[in-house]
CSV table of C-alpha atoms in Angstrom, one decimal:
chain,number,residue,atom,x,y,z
A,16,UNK,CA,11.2,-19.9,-1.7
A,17,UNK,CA,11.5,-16.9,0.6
A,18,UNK,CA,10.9,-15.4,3.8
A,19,UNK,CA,6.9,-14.4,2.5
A,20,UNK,CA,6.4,-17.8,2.3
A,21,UNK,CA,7.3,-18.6,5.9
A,22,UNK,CA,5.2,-15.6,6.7
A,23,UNK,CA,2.0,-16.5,5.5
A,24,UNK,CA,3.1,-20.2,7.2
A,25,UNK,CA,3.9,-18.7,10.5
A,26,UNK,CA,0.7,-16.2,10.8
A,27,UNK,CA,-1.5,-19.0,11.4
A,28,UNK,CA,-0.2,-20.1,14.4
A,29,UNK,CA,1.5,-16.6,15.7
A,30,UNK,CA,-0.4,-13.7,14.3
A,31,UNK,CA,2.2,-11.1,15.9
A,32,UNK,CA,5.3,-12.8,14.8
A,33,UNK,CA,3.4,-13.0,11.1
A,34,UNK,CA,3.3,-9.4,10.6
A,35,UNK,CA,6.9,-8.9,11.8
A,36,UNK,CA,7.7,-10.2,8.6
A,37,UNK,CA,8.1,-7.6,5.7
A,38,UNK,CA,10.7,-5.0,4.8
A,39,UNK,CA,12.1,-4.2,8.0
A,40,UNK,CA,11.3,-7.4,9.4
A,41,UNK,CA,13.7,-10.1,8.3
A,42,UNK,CA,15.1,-10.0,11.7
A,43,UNK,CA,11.9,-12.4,12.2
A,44,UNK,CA,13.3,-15.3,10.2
A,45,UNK,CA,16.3,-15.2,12.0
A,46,UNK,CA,14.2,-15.9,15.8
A,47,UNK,CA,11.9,-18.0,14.2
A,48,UNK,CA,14.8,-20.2,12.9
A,49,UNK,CA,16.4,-20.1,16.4
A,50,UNK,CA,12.9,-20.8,18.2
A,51,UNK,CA,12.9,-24.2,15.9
A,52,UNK,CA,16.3,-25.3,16.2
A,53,UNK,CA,17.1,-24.9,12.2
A,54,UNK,CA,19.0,-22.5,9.6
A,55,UNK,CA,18.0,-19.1,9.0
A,56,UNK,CA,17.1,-20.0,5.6
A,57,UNK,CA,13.2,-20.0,4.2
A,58,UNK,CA,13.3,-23.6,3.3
A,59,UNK,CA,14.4,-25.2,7.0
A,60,UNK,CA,11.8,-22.7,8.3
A,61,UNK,CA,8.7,-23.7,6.2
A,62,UNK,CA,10.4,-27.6,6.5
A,63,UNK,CA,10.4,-27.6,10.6
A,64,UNK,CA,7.0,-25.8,10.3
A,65,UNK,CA,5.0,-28.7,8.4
A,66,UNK,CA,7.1,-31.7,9.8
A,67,UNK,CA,7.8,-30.4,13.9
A,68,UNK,CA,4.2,-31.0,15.8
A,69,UNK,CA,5.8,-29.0,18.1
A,70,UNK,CA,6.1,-26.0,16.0
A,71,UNK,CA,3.1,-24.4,17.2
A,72,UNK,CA,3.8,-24.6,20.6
A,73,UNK,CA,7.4,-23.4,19.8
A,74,UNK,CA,6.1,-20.1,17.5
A,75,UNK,CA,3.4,-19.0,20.4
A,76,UNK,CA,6.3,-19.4,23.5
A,77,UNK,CA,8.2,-17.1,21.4
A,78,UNK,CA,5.9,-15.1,20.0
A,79,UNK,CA,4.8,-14.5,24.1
A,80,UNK,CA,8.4,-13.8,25.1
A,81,UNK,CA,9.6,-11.4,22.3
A,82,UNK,CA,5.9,-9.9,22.0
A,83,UNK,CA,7.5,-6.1,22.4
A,84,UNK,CA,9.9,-7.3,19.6
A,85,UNK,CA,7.7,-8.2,16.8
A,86,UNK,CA,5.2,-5.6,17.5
A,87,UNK,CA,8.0,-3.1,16.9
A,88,UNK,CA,9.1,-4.7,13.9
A,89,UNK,CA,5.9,-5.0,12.7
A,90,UNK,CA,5.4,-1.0,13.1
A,91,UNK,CA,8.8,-0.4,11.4
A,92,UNK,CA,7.2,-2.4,8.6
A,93,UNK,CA,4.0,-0.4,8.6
A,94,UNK,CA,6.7,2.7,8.5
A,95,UNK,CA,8.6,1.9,5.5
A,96,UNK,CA,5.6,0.5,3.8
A,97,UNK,CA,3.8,4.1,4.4
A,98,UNK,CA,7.5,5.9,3.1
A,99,UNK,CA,7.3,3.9,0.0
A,100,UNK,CA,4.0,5.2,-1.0
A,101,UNK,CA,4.9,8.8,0.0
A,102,UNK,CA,7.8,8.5,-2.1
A,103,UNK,CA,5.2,7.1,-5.1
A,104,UNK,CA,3.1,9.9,-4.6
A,105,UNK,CA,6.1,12.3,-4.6
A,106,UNK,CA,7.1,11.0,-7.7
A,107,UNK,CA,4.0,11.3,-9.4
A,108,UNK,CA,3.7,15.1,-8.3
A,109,UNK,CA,7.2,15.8,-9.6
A,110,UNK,CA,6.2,14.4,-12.6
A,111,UNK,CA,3.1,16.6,-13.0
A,112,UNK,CA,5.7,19.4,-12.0
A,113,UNK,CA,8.0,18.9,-14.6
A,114,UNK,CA,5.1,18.7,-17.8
A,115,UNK,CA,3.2,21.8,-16.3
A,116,UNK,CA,6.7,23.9,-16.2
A,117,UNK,CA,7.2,22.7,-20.0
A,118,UNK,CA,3.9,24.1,-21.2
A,119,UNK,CA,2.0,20.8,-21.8
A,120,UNK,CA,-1.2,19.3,-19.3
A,121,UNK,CA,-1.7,15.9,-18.0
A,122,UNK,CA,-4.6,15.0,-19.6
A,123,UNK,CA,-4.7,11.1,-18.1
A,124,UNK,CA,-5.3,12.1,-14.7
A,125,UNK,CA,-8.5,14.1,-15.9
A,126,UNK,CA,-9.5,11.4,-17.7
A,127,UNK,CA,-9.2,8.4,-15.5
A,128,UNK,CA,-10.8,10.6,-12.8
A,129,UNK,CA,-13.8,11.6,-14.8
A,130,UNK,CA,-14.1,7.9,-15.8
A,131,UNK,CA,-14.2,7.0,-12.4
A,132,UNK,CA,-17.0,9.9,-11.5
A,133,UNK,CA,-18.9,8.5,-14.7
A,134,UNK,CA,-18.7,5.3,-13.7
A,135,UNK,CA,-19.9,6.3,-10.5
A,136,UNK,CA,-22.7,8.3,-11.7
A,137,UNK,CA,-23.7,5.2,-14.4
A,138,UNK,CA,-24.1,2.4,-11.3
A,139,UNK,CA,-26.3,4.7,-9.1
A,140,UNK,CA,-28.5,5.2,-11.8
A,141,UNK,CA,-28.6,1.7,-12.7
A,142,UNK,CA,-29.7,0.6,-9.1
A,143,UNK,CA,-32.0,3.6,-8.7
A,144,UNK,CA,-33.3,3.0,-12.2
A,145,UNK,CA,-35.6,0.4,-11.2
A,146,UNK,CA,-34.0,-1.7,-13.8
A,147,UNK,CA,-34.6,-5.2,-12.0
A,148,UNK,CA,-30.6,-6.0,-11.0
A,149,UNK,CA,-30.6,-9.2,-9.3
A,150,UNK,CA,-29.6,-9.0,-6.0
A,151,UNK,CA,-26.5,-11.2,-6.2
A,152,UNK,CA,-25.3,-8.4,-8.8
A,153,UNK,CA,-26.2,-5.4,-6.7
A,154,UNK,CA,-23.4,-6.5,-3.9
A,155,UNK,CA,-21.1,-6.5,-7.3
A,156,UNK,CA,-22.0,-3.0,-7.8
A,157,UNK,CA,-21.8,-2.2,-3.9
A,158,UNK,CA,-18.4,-3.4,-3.9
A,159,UNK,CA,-17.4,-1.2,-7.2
A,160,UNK,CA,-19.2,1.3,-6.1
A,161,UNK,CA,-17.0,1.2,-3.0
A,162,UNK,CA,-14.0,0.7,-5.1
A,163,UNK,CA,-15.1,4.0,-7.1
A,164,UNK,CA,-15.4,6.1,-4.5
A,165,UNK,CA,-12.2,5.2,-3.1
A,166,UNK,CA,-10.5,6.1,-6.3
A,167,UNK,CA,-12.2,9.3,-6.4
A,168,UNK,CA,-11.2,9.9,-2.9
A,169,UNK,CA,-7.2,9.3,-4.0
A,170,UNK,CA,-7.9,12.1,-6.8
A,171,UNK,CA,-8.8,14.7,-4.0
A,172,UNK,CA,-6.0,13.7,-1.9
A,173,UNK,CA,-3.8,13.8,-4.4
A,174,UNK,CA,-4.6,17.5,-5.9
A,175,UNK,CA,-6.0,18.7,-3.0
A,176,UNK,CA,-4.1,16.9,-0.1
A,177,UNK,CA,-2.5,18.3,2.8
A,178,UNK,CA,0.6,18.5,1.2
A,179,UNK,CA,-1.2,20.9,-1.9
A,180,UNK,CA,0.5,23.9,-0.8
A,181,UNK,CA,3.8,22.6,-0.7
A,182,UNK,CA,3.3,21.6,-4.3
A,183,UNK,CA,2.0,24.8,-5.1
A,184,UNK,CA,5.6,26.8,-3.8
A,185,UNK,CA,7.7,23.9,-5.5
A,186,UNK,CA,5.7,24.4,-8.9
A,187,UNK,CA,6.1,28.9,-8.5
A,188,UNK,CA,9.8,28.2,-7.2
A,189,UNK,CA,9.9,26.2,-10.6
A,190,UNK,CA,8.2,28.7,-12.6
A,191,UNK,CA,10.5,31.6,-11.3
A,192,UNK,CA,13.7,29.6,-11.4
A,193,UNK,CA,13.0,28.6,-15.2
A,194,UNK,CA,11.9,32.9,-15.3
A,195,UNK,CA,14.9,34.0,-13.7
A,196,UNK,CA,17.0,31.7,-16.1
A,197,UNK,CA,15.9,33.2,-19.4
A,198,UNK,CA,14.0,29.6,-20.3
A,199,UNK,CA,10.5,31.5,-21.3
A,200,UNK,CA,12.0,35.0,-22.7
């Protein structure tokens, strides 16, 4: 059992304090435990949740009084959530870095994003087609559809983002280094 758990518990009866919870967050536990008079451990939590009719009561009052609280906790958890999927996306361009600068191409990305545009391309046609798609099967295809685009989207922020050009002088600072150390003479 852990604080998550507690989380999805405690979101139900004080949406503020729920998303408090999280990475930055496990501060929460700790008032939440103090609002209900047990340990700042997951189990007494959850326990004085489902057994205390009072809980409720006890989650909003604090919740109220330690509003500014959670809502900064819960941006600090929005924060690092957002720096761990720079850092993913950092990773992933460093790693495109690195095969570029020793001659080779990244073939997968190409592939999965012209899959993707196929994909795309093969569902329009099928609801355009006049092909007879049952209706409860055309929200399916809305929804992938939706889910398509989005990952198409991704592909053109990831090559052509905001942060292209900075990717652009780390792969020619690369290039030059790996020049100016005699690795392509």
């Amino acid at each position: 059992m852990n604080w998550d758990d507690v989380k999805d518990a405690v979101a139900g009866m004080a949406p503020i304090i729920g998303t408090a919870f999280g990475p930055a967050g496990t501060a929460a536990g700790a008032l939440v435990a103090a609002a209900l008079g047990v340990g700042n451990s997951p189990k007494e939590v959850l326990k004085a949740i489902k057994n205390d009719p009072q809980a409720a009561i006890k989650l909003r009052a604090l919740e109220l009084e330690h509003k500014y609280d959670f809502e900064r906790l819960a941006y600090a958890n929005a924060v690092e959530h957002r720096k761990i999927d720079t850092l993913d996306i950092q990773d992933a361009r460093k790693r495109d870095t690195a095969i570029y600068v020793n001659g080779y191409h990244n073939y997968r990305a190409d592939i999965l994003a012209f899959m993707a545009f196929a994909m795309l391309c093969v569902m329009v046609y099928m609801i355009n087609g006049n092909i007879g798609i049952k209706p409860e099967v055309l929200a399916i295809f809305n929804m992938a559809i939706g889910a398509l685009l989005k990952m198409i989207g991704d592909v053109f922020a990831f090559e052509f983002g905001s942060s292209r050009g900075s990717k652009e002088k780390e792969l020619r600072e690369v290039v030059f280094s790996s020049h100016r150390l005699g690795f392509f003479n």
